[in-house]
Short mmCIF file of N, CA and C in Angstrom, two decimals:
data_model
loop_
_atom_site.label_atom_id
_atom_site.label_comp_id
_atom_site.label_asym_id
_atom_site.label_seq_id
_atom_site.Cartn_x
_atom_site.Cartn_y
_atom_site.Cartn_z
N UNK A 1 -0.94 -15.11 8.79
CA UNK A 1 -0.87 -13.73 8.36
C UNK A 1 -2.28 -13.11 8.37
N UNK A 2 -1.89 -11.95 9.04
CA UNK A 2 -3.62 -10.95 9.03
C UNK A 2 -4.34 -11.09 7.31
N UNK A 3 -5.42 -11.00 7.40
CA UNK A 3 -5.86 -11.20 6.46
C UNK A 3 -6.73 -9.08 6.25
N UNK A 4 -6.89 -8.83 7.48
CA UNK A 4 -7.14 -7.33 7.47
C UNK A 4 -6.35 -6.35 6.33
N UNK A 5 -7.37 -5.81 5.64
CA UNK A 5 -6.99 -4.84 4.51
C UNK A 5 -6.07 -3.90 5.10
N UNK A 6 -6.49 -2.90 6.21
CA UNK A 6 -6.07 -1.92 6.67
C UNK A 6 -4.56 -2.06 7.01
N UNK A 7 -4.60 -3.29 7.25
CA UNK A 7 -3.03 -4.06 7.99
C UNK A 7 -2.14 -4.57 6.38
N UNK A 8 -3.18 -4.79 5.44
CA UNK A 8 -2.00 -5.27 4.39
C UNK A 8 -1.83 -3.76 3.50
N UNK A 9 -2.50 -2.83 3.84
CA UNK A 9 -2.33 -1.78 3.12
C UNK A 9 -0.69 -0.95 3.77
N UNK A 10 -1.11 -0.97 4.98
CA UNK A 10 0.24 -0.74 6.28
C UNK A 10 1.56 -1.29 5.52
N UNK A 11 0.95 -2.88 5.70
CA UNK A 11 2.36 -3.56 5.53
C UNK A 11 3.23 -2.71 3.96
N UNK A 12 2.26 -2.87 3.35
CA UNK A 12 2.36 -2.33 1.85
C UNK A 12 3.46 -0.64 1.81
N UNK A 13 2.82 -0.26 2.79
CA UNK A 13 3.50 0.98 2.91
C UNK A 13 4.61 1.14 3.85
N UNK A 14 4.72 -0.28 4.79
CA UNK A 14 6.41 -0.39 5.32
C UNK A 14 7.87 -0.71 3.93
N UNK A 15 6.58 -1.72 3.58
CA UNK A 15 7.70 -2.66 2.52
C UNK A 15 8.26 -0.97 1.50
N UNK A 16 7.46 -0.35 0.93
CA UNK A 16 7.89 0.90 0.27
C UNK A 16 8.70 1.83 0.80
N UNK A 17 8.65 2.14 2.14
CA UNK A 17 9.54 2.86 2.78
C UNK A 17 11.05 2.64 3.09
N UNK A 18 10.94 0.94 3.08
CA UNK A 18 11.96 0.64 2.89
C UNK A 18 12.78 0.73 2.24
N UNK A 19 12.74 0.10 1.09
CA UNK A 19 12.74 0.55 -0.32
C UNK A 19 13.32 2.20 -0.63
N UNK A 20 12.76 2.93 -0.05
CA UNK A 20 13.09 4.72 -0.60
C UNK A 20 14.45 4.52 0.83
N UNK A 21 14.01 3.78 1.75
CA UNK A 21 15.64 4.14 2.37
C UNK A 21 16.76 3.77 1.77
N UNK A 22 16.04 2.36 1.53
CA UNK A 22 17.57 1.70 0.64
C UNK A 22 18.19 2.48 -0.42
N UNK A 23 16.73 3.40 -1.17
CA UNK A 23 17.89 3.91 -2.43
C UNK A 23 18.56 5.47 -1.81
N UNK A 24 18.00 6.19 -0.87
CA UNK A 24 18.91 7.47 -0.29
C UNK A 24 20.01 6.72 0.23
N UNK A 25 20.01 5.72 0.47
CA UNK A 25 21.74 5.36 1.44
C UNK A 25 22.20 4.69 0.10
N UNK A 26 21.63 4.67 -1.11
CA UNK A 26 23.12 3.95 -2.26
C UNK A 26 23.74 5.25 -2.60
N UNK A 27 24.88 4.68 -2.80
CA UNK A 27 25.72 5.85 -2.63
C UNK A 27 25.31 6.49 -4.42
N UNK A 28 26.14 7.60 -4.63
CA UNK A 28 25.86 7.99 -5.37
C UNK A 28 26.12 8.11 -7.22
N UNK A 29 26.77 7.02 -7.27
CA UNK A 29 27.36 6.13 -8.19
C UNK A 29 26.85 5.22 -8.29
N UNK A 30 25.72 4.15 -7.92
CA UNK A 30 25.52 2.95 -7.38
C UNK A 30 24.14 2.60 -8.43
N UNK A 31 24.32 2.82 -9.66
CA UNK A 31 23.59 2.52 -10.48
C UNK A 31 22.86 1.65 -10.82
N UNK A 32 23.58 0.35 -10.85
CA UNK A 32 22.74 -0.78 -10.91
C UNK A 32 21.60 -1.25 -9.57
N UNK A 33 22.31 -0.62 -8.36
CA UNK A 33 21.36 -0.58 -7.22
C UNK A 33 20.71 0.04 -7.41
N UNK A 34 20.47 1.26 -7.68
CA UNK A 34 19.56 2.17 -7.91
C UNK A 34 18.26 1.55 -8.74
N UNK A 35 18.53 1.31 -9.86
CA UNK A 35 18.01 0.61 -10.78
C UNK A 35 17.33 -0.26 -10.22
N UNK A 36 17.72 -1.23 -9.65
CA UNK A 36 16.98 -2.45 -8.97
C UNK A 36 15.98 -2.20 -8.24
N UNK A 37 16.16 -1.01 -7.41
CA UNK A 37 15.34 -0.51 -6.17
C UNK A 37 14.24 0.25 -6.72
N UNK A 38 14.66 0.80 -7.79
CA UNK A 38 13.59 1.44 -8.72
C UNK A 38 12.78 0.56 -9.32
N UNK A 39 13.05 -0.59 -9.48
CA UNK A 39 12.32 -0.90 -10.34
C UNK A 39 11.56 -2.06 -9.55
N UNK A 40 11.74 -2.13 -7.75
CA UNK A 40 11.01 -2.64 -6.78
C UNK A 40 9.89 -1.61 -6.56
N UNK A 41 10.74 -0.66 -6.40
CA UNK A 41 9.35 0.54 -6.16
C UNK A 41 8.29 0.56 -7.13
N UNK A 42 8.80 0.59 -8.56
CA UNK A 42 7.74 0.27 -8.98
C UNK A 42 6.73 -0.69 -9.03
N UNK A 43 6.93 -1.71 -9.20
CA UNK A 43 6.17 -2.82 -8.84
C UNK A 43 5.37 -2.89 -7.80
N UNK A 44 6.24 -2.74 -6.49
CA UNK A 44 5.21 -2.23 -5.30
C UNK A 44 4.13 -1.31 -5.72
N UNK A 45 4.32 -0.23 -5.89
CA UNK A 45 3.49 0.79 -5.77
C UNK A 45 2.43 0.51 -6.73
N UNK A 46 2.49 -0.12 -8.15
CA UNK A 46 1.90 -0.60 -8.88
C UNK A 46 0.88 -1.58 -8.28
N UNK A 47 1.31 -2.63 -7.99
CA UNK A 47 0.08 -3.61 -7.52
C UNK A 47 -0.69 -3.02 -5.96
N UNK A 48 0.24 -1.91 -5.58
CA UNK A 48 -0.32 -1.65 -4.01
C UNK A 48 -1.59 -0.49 -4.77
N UNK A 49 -1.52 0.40 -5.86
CA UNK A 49 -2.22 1.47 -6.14
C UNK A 49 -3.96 0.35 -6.56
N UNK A 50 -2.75 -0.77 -7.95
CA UNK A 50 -4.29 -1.23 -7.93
C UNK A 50 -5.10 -1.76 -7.06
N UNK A 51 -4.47 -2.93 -5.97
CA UNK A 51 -5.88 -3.06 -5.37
C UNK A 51 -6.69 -2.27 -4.17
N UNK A 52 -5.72 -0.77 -4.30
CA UNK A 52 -6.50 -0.22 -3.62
C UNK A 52 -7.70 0.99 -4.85
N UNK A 53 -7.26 0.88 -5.72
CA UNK A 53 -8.33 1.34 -6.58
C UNK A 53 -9.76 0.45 -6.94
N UNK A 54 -8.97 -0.83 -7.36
CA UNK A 54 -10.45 -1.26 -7.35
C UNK A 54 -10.68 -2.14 -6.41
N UNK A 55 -10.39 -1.99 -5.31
CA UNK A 55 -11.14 -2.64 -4.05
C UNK A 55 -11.28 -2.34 -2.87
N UNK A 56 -10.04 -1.39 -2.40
CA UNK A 56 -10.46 -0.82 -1.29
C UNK A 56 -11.08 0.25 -1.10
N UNK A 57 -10.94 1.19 -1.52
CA UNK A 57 -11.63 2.53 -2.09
C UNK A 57 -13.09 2.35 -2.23
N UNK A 58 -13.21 1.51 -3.54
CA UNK A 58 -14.93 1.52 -3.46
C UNK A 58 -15.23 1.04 -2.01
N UNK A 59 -14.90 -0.15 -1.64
CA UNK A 59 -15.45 -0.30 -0.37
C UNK A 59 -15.64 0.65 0.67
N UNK A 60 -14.41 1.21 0.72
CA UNK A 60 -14.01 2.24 1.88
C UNK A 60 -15.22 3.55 1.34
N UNK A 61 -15.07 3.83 0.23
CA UNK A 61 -16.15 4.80 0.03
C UNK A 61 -17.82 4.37 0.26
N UNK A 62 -18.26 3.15 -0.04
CA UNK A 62 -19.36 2.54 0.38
C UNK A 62 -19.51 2.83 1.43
N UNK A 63 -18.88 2.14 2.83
CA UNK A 63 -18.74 2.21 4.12
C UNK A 63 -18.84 3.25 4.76
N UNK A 64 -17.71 4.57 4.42
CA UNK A 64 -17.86 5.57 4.68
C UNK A 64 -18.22 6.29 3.47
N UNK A 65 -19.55 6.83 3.58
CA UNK A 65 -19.64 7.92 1.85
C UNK A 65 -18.81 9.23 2.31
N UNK A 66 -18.82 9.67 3.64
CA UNK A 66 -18.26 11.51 4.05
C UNK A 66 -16.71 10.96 3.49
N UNK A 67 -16.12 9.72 3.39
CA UNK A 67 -14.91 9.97 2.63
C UNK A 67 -14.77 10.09 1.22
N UNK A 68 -16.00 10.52 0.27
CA UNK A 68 -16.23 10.37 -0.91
C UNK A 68 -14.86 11.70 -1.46
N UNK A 69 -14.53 12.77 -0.48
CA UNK A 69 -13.34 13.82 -0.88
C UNK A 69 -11.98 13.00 -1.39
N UNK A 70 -12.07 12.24 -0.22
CA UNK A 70 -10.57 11.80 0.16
C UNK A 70 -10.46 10.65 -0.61
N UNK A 71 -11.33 9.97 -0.99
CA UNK A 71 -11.12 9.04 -2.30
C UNK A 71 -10.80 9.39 -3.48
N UNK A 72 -11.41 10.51 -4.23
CA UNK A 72 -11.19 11.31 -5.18
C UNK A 72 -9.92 11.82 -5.16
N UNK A 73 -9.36 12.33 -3.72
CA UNK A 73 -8.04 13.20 -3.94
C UNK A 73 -7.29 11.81 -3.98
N UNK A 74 -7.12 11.33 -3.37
CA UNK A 74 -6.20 9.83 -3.56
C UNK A 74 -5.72 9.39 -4.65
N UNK A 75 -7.00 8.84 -5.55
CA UNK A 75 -6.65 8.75 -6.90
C UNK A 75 -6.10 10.18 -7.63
N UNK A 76 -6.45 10.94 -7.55
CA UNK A 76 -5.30 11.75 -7.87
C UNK A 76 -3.66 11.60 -8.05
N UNK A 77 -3.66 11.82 -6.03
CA UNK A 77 -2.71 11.08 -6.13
C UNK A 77 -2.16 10.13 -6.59
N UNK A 78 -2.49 9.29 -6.92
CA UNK A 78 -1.97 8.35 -7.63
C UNK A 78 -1.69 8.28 -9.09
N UNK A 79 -3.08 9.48 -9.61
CA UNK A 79 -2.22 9.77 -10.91
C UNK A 79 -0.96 10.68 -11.32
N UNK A 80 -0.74 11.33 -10.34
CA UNK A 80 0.91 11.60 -10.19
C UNK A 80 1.91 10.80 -10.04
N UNK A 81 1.29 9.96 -8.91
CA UNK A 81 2.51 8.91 -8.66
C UNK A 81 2.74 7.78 -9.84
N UNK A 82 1.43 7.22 -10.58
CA UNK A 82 2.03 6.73 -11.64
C UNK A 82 2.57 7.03 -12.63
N UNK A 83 2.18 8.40 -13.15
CA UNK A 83 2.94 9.23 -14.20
C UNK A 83 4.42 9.00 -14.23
N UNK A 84 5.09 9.37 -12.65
CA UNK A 84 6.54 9.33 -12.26
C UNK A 84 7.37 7.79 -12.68
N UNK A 85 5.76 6.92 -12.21
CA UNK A 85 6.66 5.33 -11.78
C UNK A 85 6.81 5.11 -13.64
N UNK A 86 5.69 5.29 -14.49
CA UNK A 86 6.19 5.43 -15.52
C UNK A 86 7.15 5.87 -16.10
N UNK A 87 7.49 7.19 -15.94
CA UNK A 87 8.88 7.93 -16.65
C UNK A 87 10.54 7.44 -16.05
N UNK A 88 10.26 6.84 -14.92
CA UNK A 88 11.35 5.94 -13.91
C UNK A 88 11.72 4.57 -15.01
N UNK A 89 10.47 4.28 -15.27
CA UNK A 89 10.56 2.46 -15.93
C UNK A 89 11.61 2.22 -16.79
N UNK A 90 11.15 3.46 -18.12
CA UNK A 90 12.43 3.43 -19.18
C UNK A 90 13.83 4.33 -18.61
N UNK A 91 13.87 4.61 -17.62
CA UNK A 91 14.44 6.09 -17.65
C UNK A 91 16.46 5.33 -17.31
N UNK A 92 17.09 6.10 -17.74
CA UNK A 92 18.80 5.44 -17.31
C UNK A 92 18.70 5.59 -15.63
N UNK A 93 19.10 5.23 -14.62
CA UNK A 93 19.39 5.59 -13.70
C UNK A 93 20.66 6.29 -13.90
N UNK A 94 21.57 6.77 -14.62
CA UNK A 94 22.30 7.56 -14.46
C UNK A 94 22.33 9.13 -15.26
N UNK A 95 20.98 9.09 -16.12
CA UNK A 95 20.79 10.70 -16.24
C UNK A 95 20.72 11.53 -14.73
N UNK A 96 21.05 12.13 -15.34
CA UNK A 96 20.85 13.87 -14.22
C UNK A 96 19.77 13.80 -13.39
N UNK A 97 18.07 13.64 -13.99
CA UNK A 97 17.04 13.71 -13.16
C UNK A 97 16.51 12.84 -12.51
N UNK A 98 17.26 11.46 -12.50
CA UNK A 98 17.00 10.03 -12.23
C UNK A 98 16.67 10.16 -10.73
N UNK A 99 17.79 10.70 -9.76
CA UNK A 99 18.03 10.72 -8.43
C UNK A 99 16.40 11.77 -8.32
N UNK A 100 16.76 12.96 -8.23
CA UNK A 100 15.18 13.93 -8.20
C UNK A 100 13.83 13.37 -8.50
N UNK A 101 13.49 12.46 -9.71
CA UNK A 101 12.41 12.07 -9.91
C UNK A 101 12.39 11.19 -8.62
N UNK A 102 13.17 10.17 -8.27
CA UNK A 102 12.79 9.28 -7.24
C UNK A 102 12.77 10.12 -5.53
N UNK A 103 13.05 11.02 -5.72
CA UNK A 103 13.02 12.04 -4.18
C UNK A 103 11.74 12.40 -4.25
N UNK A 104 11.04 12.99 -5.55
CA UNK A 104 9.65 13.95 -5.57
C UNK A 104 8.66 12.67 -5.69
N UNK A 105 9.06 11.51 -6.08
CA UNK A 105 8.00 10.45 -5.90
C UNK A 105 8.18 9.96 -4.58
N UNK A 106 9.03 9.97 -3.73
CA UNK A 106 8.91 9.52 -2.09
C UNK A 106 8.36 10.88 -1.23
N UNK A 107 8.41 11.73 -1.85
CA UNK A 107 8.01 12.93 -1.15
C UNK A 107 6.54 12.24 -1.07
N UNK A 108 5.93 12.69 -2.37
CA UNK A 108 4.62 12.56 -2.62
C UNK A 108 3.58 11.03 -1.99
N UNK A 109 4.64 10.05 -2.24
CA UNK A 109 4.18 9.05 -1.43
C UNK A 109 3.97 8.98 -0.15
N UNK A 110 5.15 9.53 0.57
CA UNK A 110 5.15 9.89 1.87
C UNK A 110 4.09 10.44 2.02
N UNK A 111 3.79 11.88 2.12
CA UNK A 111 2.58 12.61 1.89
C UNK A 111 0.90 11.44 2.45
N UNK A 112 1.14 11.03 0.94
CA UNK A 112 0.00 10.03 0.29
C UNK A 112 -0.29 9.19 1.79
N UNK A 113 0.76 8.27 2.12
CA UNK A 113 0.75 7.47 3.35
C UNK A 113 0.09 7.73 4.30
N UNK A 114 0.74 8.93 5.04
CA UNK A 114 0.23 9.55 6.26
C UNK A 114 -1.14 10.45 6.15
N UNK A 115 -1.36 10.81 4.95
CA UNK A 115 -2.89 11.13 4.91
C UNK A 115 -4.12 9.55 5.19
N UNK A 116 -3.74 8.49 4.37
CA UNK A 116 -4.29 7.53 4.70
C UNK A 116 -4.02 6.91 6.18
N UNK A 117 -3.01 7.02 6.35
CA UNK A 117 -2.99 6.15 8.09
C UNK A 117 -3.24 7.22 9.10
N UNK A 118 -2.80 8.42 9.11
CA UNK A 118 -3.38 8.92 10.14
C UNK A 118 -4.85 9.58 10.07
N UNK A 119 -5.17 10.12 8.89
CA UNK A 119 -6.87 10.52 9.15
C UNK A 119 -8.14 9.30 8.51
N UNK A 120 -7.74 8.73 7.92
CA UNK A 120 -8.21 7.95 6.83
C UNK A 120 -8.58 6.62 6.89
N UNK A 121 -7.59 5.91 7.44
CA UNK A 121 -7.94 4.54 7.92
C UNK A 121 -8.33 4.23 9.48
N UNK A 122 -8.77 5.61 10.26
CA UNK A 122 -8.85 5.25 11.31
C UNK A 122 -10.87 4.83 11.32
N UNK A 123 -11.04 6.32 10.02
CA UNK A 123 -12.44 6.00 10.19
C UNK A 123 -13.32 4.72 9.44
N UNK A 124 -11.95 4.57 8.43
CA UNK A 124 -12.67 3.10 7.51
C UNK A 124 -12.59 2.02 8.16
N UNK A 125 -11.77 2.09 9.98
CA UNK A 125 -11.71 0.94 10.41
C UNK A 125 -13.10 0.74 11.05
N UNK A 126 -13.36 1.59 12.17
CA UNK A 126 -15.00 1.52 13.10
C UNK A 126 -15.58 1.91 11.65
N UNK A 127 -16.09 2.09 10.85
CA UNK A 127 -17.29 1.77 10.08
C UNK A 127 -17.45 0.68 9.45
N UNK A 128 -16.20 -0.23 9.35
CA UNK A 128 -16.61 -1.99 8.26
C UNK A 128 -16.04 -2.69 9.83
N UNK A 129 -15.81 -2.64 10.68
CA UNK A 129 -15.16 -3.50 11.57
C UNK A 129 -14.35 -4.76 10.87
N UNK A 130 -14.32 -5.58 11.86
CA UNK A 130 -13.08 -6.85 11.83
C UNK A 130 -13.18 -7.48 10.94
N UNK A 131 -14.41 -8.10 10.57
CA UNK A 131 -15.10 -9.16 9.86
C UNK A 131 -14.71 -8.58 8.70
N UNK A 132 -15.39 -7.51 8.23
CA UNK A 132 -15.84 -7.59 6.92
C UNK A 132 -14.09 -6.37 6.02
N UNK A 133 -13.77 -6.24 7.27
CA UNK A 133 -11.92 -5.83 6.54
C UNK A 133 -11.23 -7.04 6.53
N UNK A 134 -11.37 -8.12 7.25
CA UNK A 134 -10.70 -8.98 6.70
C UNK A 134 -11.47 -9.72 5.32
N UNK A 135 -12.49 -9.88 4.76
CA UNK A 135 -12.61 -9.97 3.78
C UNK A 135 -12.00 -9.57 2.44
N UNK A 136 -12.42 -8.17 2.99
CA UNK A 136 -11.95 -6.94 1.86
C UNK A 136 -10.53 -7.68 1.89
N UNK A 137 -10.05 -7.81 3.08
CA UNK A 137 -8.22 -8.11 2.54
C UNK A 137 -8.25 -9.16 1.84
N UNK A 138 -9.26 -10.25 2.14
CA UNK A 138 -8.77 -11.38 0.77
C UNK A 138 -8.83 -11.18 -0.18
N UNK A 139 -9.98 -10.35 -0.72
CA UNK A 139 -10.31 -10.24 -1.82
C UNK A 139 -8.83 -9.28 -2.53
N UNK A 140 -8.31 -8.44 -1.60
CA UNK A 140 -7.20 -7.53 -2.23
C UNK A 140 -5.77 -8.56 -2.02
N UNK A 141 -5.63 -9.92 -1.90
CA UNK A 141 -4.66 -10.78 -1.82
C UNK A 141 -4.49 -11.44 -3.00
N UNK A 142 -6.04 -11.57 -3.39
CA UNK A 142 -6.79 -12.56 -4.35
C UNK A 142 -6.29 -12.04 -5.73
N UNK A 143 -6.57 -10.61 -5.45
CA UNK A 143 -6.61 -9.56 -6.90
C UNK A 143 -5.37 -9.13 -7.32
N UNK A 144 -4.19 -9.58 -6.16
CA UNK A 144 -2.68 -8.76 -6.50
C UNK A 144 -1.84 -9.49 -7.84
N UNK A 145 -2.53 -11.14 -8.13
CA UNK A 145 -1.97 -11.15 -9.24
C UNK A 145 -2.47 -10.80 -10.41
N UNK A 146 -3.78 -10.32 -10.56
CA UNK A 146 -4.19 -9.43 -11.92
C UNK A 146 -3.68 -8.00 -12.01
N UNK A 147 -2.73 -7.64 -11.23
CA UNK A 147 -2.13 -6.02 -11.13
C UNK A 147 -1.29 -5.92 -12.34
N UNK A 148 -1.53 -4.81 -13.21
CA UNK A 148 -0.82 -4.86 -14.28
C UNK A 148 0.73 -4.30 -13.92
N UNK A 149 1.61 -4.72 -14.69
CA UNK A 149 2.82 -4.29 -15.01
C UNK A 149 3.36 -3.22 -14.91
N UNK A 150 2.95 -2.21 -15.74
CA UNK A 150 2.76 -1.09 -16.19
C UNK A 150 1.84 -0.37 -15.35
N UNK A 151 2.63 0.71 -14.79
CA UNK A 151 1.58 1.72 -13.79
C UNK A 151 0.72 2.26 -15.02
N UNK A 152 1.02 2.60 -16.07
CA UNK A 152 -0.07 3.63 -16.91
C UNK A 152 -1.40 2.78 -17.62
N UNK A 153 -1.22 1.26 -16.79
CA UNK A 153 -2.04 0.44 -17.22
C UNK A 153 -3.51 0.94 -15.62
N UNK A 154 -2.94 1.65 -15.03
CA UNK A 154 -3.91 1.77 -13.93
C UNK A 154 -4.72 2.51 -14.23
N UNK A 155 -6.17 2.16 -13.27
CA UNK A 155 -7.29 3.49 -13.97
C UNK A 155 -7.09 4.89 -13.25
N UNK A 156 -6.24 4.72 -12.11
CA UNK A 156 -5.87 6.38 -11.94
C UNK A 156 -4.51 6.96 -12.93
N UNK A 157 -4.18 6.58 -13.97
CA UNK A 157 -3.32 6.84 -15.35
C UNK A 157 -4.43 7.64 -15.77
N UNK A 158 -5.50 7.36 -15.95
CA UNK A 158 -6.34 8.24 -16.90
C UNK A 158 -7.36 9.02 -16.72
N UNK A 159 -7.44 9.00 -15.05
CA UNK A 159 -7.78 9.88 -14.36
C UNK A 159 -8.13 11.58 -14.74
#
């Protein structure tokens, strides 16, 4: 398995997409699925936010400083997106806003994604090259089991 950040960040963001398909095709009764899938998403997105907060980012901002914008807006992002993955955690999957909260958090993720893969990771790739992104990826392999639980345990929560 690649050990390249850029590539486990990717993978990170197939495995999630998946995920938001699986829950638009449960039907619409399908609660306990729902539930389950929700509560994959969270987890994903959770350990995928942290080690890109504290490890790829600084790096990526080191490497490239002209992305010092797009780091800042990111975490942002992300303090939206954990806000949501929070209010999801306790939330019934069968209240009223259950379905909507999980649409405006795939929106926003979506979003989030394609700002990083198409403008974003093309330039963090030619500025750290091969070597030293596959590092960065161990180190973000290394770090996925200190990812807390709890999205509002992240430092873009308090952002």
């Amino acid at each position: 398995m690649s050990t390249d950040a850029i590539v486990l960040l990717k993978n990170d963001h197939k495995t999630v997409e998946k995920l938001f398909k699986q829950f638009e095709k449960a039907g619409e009764d399908a609660y306990d699925e729902k539930r389950r899938i929700a509560d994959s998403i969270i987890e994903e997105l959770t350990v995928h936010a942290y080690i890109e907060e504290e490890i790829f980012y600084p790096a990526a901002r080191e490497a490239v400083p002209e992305t010092k914008d797009h780091v800042l807006e990111s975490v942002e992002e992300h303090h939206v997106v954990v806000w949501m993955l929070s209010e999801l955690l306790g939330m019934d999957p069968k209240e009223e806003t259950f379905d909507a909260k999980v649409t405006v958090l795939t929106e926003n993720v979506r979003h989030h994604v394609e700002e990083e893969e198409d403008e974003w990771f093309p330039e963090v790739r030619s500025a750290m090259g091969r070597k030293q992104l596959q590092e960065l990826g161990q180190r973000m392999i290394d770090a996925r089991s200190q990812a807390p639980k709890n999205p509002l345990e992240l430092k873009s929560a308090k952002a």
